[in-house]
Amino acid sequence: MSQYRSRILGMGAYVPSNVVTNHDLAAMMETSHDWIVERTGIEERRWVLPGEGGAEMATHASKQALERAGLTAKDIDLIIYATLSPDNGFPGTAVFVQRMLGISEIPCLDIRQQCTGFVYGLSIADAFIRTGQYKNVLLIGSEVHSTGLDKTTRGRDVTVLFGDGAGAAVIGRAVDDKQMILSTHLHADGADAEMLWLEYPASREHPRITEEAMAAGKHYPSMNGKRVFKHAVSKLPAVLMEAMVTNNVQLKDIDMLIPHQANLRINQMVAQMIGMPPEKTHNNIQKYGNTTAASIPICMNEAIELGKIKRGDLVAIIAFGAGLTWGSCLVRY
Ligand code: UT7
């Protein structure tokens, strides 16, 4: 049996320079800055400009994470790319990042767990390192939502929420228990798969998309917001509790909570439910909206840059999203 354990060696993030404010959205559809802020906390988000995609953003974030890990791209043994918005139908986007990083041969794995993608990716990276099969894993969450949103009033309940961006972490071998991924906890429930989904184009349909489906806007994401909200506020505290019980850790032992950035109200409600003081939670949805698989690494990277997370701190990560999927991770950073 291998005795290896894993740790986060370095993190990085990248968001496009193009800022889209709530007022900009109000010029496209019937919505308002006040409605969006009151219901979600979001003030602005970033949207890519032509010429930039998920792989480019991921490459920027990865280079920063590698530099902070004290490694180069040649030291990476595996790339995991979490996204719900791959640059193309196939191949997966990880191979494009591999190419942009100037490396080849190493395996590239795209994963599809939406907003929980980064937590699933942490679990996969941790498992590969524990077995000894790989030493350094580059884990990326990267999303381009803006090119696939309904920018009319019909899509306003979804479109105002999402933003583009990328975050990355280099996961390597732990040398002691002062910096270590302690455990990951993954869940899914397909019973509610259609609660938040992008139905078309669909390979199970003949043809994959019709004019009728497009006229009905079925090539845009759709969501039952209220039900997703309820799911989030019940599952997030439960999956955090699961991580705490597994590691015999109490709330007071956790230095920082990094929740998925879907809605500031959800995160405030969850923090209140579990009794986590606001200064021990970091949120940045106000600036970036919901970047799905990228939201955890963008948020955690910012907390590190702000000095809110220091080496050796106990960090709890919680996420939920389409699938439905949800999960948590306890990390001694
Ligand atoms: O990471 C993915 C997971 N996704 C989520 O976590 C999302 C969870 N859900 C939510 O965050 C909230 O449900 C939303 C922010 C999406 C919506 O907030 P809500 O308080 O549940 O509003 P609602 O859907 O009940 O809509 C209330 C009203 C409706 O009008 P009527 O029927 O009361 O006349 C909507 O048509 O607000 C209207 N509305 C809007 N108005 C202005 C919906 N979207 C908008 C909008 N601007 N963008």
XYZ file of C-alpha atoms and ligand atoms in Angstrom:
381
model
C 0.000 0.000 0.000
C 1.226 3.472 -0.903
C 1.623 5.897 1.994
C 1.393 9.003 -0.179
C -0.949 11.866 0.641
C -1.625 15.021 -1.368
C -1.506 18.786 -0.795
C -2.162 21.984 -2.723
C 1.206 23.247 -3.964
C -0.054 26.427 -5.634
C -3.157 28.127 -6.998
C -3.899 30.627 -9.740
C -6.850 32.329 -11.400
C -7.720 34.350 -14.445
C -10.781 36.329 -15.462
C -11.346 38.174 -18.761
C -10.764 41.929 -18.700
C -14.251 42.668 -20.085
C -16.488 43.740 -17.165
C -20.261 43.443 -17.656
C -22.244 45.300 -15.016
C -25.856 44.777 -14.000
C -26.598 48.072 -15.743
C -25.136 46.637 -18.959
C -27.538 43.679 -18.629
C -30.455 46.024 -17.935
C -29.780 47.551 -21.364
C -30.235 44.097 -22.966
C -33.251 42.754 -21.033
C -35.883 43.671 -18.467
C -33.898 43.491 -15.272
C -32.340 45.935 -12.836
C -29.187 46.357 -10.787
C -31.284 46.401 -7.620
C -33.120 43.138 -8.428
C -29.877 41.290 -9.204
C -28.047 42.593 -6.117
C -30.979 41.944 -3.798
C -31.604 38.357 -5.004
C -28.023 37.234 -5.732
C -25.424 39.725 -4.448
C -23.928 39.955 -7.953
C -22.825 43.435 -9.087
C -20.796 42.568 -12.163
C -19.260 39.626 -14.004
C -16.653 39.070 -16.725
C -17.459 37.957 -20.265
C -14.826 36.831 -22.756
C -14.208 38.849 -25.886
C -13.821 37.105 -29.272
C -10.503 35.269 -29.518
C -10.473 34.005 -25.949
C -11.927 30.676 -24.793
C -11.824 28.335 -21.835
C -8.445 26.851 -22.751
C -6.758 30.263 -22.976
C -8.158 31.341 -19.608
C -7.179 27.993 -18.091
C -3.648 28.324 -19.419
C -3.234 31.751 -17.763
C -4.532 30.392 -14.443
C -2.379 27.251 -14.730
C 0.827 29.196 -15.376
C 0.198 31.245 -12.253
C -0.543 28.121 -10.192
C 2.599 26.392 -11.501
C 4.774 29.395 -10.717
C 3.405 29.548 -7.175
C 3.965 25.799 -6.807
C 7.603 26.298 -7.853
C 7.122 23.923 -10.776
C 7.076 24.106 -14.556
C 4.584 22.518 -16.943
C 7.032 19.655 -17.550
C 6.598 18.556 -13.914
C 2.870 17.848 -14.408
C 1.827 14.181 -14.706
C -1.924 14.641 -15.324
C -4.298 17.461 -16.303
C -7.879 17.417 -14.999
C -10.190 19.987 -16.599
C -13.552 20.590 -14.936
C -16.152 22.412 -17.027
C -19.763 22.463 -18.180
C -18.788 24.597 -21.175
C -16.095 22.753 -23.153
C -14.560 24.832 -25.928
C -15.775 22.270 -28.491
C -18.014 19.190 -28.631
C -14.905 17.028 -28.649
C -12.082 16.519 -27.888
C -12.104 17.638 -24.268
C -10.536 21.005 -23.528
C -7.678 19.643 -21.379
C -5.703 18.632 -24.483
C -5.795 22.227 -25.755
C -4.449 23.432 -22.405
C -1.737 20.775 -22.570
C -0.753 22.104 -26.006
C -0.814 25.735 -24.853
C 1.412 24.834 -21.905
C 3.914 23.409 -24.405
C 3.807 19.839 -23.106
C 2.610 16.509 -24.502
C 2.158 12.809 -23.739
C 0.692 13.218 -20.246
C -2.962 12.156 -19.772
C -5.733 14.737 -20.067
C -9.054 14.206 -18.322
C -12.168 16.382 -18.752
C -14.810 16.012 -16.061
C -18.474 17.101 -16.101
C -19.795 17.811 -12.633
C -20.718 21.455 -13.226
C -20.436 23.625 -10.103
C -19.131 20.651 -8.099
C -16.509 19.924 -10.766
C -13.575 21.353 -8.860
C -14.404 19.313 -5.727
C -14.751 16.136 -7.814
C -11.434 17.050 -9.457
C -9.740 17.477 -6.070
C -10.968 14.026 -5.126
C -9.623 12.474 -8.341
C -6.256 14.251 -8.000
C -6.003 13.176 -4.364
C -6.806 9.559 -5.253
C -4.212 9.397 -8.047
C -1.551 10.863 -5.765
C -2.449 8.522 -2.905
C -1.954 5.481 -5.155
C 1.460 6.791 -6.203
C 0.461 6.698 -9.879
C 0.979 10.443 -10.355
C 3.083 12.936 -8.419
C 1.840 16.320 -9.646
C -1.670 16.941 -10.957
C -2.844 20.177 -12.591
C -6.515 20.684 -11.724
C -8.440 23.374 -13.615
C -11.952 24.763 -13.450
C -12.699 26.931 -16.487
C -15.955 28.212 -17.943
C -17.257 30.346 -20.779
C -20.935 30.995 -20.129
C -21.378 34.271 -21.949
C -21.463 32.840 -25.478
C -24.315 30.470 -24.543
C -26.750 32.622 -22.590
C -30.140 33.946 -23.659
C -29.531 37.703 -23.543
C -33.204 38.576 -23.837
C -35.814 38.994 -21.095
C -36.831 35.338 -21.589
C -33.493 34.170 -20.148
C -33.069 36.762 -17.427
C -33.478 34.408 -14.459
C -30.381 32.451 -15.594
C -28.365 34.926 -17.645
C -27.797 37.478 -14.883
C -26.178 34.796 -12.705
C -23.287 33.493 -14.767
C -19.807 34.774 -15.570
C -16.651 33.561 -17.322
C -13.335 32.723 -15.685
C -10.797 30.080 -14.758
C -8.995 28.846 -11.668
C -6.270 26.248 -11.237
C -4.481 24.305 -8.536
C -1.354 22.190 -8.647
C -1.816 19.185 -6.380
C 1.330 17.333 -5.340
C 2.608 14.974 -2.669
C 2.307 16.017 0.977
C 5.483 15.921 3.043
C 3.742 16.074 6.422
C 0.273 16.600 7.894
C 0.727 20.397 8.146
C -0.244 20.760 4.459
C -2.543 18.001 3.274
C -5.886 17.258 1.646
C -7.646 15.540 4.549
C -10.733 14.151 2.812
C -13.194 14.678 -0.023
C -16.907 13.822 -0.029
C -18.845 13.486 -3.272
C -22.561 13.089 -3.971
C -25.024 13.135 -6.861
C -28.742 12.629 -7.402
C -29.926 12.097 -10.958
C -33.588 12.262 -9.900
C -33.375 16.037 -10.360
C -31.128 16.126 -13.434
C -33.521 18.405 -15.332
C -33.796 20.916 -12.489
C -30.794 22.749 -13.942
C -29.646 21.703 -17.391
C -28.829 22.533 -20.974
C -31.072 20.256 -23.008
C -29.933 20.859 -26.589
C -28.058 20.014 -28.770
C -28.707 16.435 -27.638
C -27.084 13.392 -29.276
C -30.097 11.288 -28.224
C -32.335 13.374 -30.491
C -32.748 12.965 -34.287
C -31.626 15.536 -35.294
C -29.682 16.864 -32.356
C -31.467 20.196 -32.516
C -34.501 21.484 -34.403
C -35.695 24.943 -35.335
C -38.608 24.459 -32.903
C -36.245 23.663 -30.041
C -34.168 26.720 -30.851
C -37.258 28.916 -31.127
C -38.241 27.703 -27.658
C -34.775 28.618 -26.370
C -33.904 25.031 -25.452
C -30.291 25.564 -26.476
C -29.944 27.857 -23.463
C -29.553 26.649 -19.868
C -32.757 26.402 -17.858
C -33.239 26.184 -14.130
C -35.871 25.879 -11.458
C -34.152 28.496 -9.299
C -36.260 28.107 -6.182
C -35.804 24.324 -6.030
C -32.056 24.560 -6.671
C -31.852 27.162 -3.905
C -33.616 24.821 -1.443
C -31.406 21.921 -2.445
C -28.282 24.024 -1.861
C -29.213 25.224 1.607
C -30.024 21.679 2.744
C -27.119 19.767 1.156
C -24.272 22.224 1.793
C -24.458 22.147 5.615
C -24.894 18.336 5.509
C -21.851 17.726 3.317
C -19.732 20.079 5.426
C -20.837 18.155 8.514
C -19.825 14.905 6.803
C -16.282 16.250 6.309
C -16.098 17.509 9.896
C -17.275 14.213 11.381
C -14.874 12.194 9.192
C -11.929 14.237 10.431
C -13.154 14.763 13.986
C -13.055 18.527 13.416
C -15.319 21.145 14.992
C -16.547 24.355 13.389
C -14.186 26.440 15.532
C -11.216 24.495 14.081
C -11.997 25.653 10.527
C -10.075 28.799 9.585
C -11.868 29.581 6.316
C -14.949 28.342 4.484
C -14.836 28.573 0.681
C -18.345 27.981 -0.688
C -19.260 27.678 -4.351
C -20.307 31.122 -5.583
C -23.861 30.631 -6.895
C -25.772 33.160 -4.844
C -24.585 35.345 -1.944
C -27.917 34.727 -0.173
C -27.334 30.964 -0.269
C -23.850 31.365 1.208
C -25.013 33.784 3.894
C -27.894 31.475 4.802
C -25.608 28.420 4.985
C -23.054 30.295 7.134
C -25.844 31.417 9.448
C -27.351 27.910 9.659
C -24.054 26.323 10.696
C -22.977 29.258 12.884
C -19.909 30.236 10.842
C -18.898 33.874 11.513
C -18.848 36.021 8.340
C -15.111 36.759 8.692
C -14.424 33.023 8.324
C -16.132 32.795 4.925
C -14.880 34.295 1.681
C -17.227 35.335 -1.137
C -16.441 37.152 -4.373
C -19.587 36.457 -6.412
C -20.192 40.227 -6.249
C -17.421 40.730 -8.850
C -17.549 37.569 -10.929
C -21.040 36.067 -10.775
C -21.332 32.287 -10.818
C -18.384 30.838 -12.752
C -19.521 27.242 -11.968
C -16.479 24.891 -11.990
C -14.137 27.891 -11.782
C -15.816 29.543 -8.808
C -14.087 27.597 -5.997
C -10.511 28.069 -7.278
C -11.141 31.740 -8.187
C -12.568 32.355 -4.709
C -9.913 30.380 -2.821
C -7.100 31.916 -4.849
C -8.395 35.385 -3.972
C -8.632 34.493 -0.270
C -4.991 33.346 -0.387
C -3.900 36.535 -2.180
C -5.735 38.635 0.410
C -3.951 36.790 3.232
C -7.251 35.362 4.512
C -5.864 31.847 4.016
C -2.328 31.128 5.171
C -0.177 28.017 4.900
C -1.317 25.413 7.427
C -4.837 26.857 7.765
C -7.753 24.444 7.816
C -9.942 25.268 4.800
C -13.384 23.794 4.158
C -14.631 23.774 0.561
C -18.308 23.120 -0.231
C -20.066 23.036 -3.590
C -23.333 22.054 -5.271
C -24.735 22.286 -8.751
C -26.367 20.684 -11.738
C -26.675 16.910 -11.833
C -27.591 17.410 -9.094
C -24.153 17.100 -7.573
C -22.659 18.292 -4.316
C -19.499 17.733 -2.318
C -16.969 18.979 0.203
C -13.271 18.890 0.900
C -11.247 19.619 4.018
C -7.753 20.877 3.251
C -4.896 21.751 5.525
C -3.538 24.422 3.142
O -24.534 27.004 -9.439
C -25.777 26.724 -10.003
C -26.819 26.680 -8.984
N -27.806 27.680 -9.167
C -28.262 28.370 -8.115
O -27.778 28.242 -7.038
C -29.427 29.279 -8.273
C -30.351 29.126 -7.091
N -31.511 29.986 -7.215
C -31.397 31.322 -7.088
O -30.317 31.855 -6.877
C -32.670 32.137 -7.160
O -33.771 31.261 -7.249
C -32.688 33.130 -8.336
C -31.694 34.249 -8.086
C -32.338 32.432 -9.635
C -34.071 33.744 -8.484
O -34.440 34.366 -7.285
P -35.892 34.145 -6.661
O -35.955 34.964 -5.461
O -36.067 32.641 -6.493
O -36.826 34.743 -7.760
P -37.990 34.030 -8.618
O -37.402 33.069 -9.589
O -39.034 33.523 -7.684
O -38.572 35.259 -9.388
C -39.230 36.311 -8.716
C -39.689 37.308 -9.756
C -40.485 36.682 -10.885
O -41.474 37.572 -11.271
P -42.982 37.367 -10.763
O -43.402 36.027 -11.240
O -42.922 37.456 -9.264
O -43.728 38.521 -11.391
C -39.447 36.574 -11.996
O -40.032 36.616 -13.251
O -38.538 37.945 -10.339
C -38.623 37.806 -11.754
N -37.268 37.717 -12.280
C -36.510 38.785 -12.548
N -36.748 40.095 -12.448
C -35.785 40.935 -12.788
C -36.546 36.594 -12.533
N -35.328 36.928 -12.979
C -35.286 38.279 -12.998
C -34.302 39.214 -13.357
N -34.585 40.528 -13.236
N -33.063 38.833 -13.784
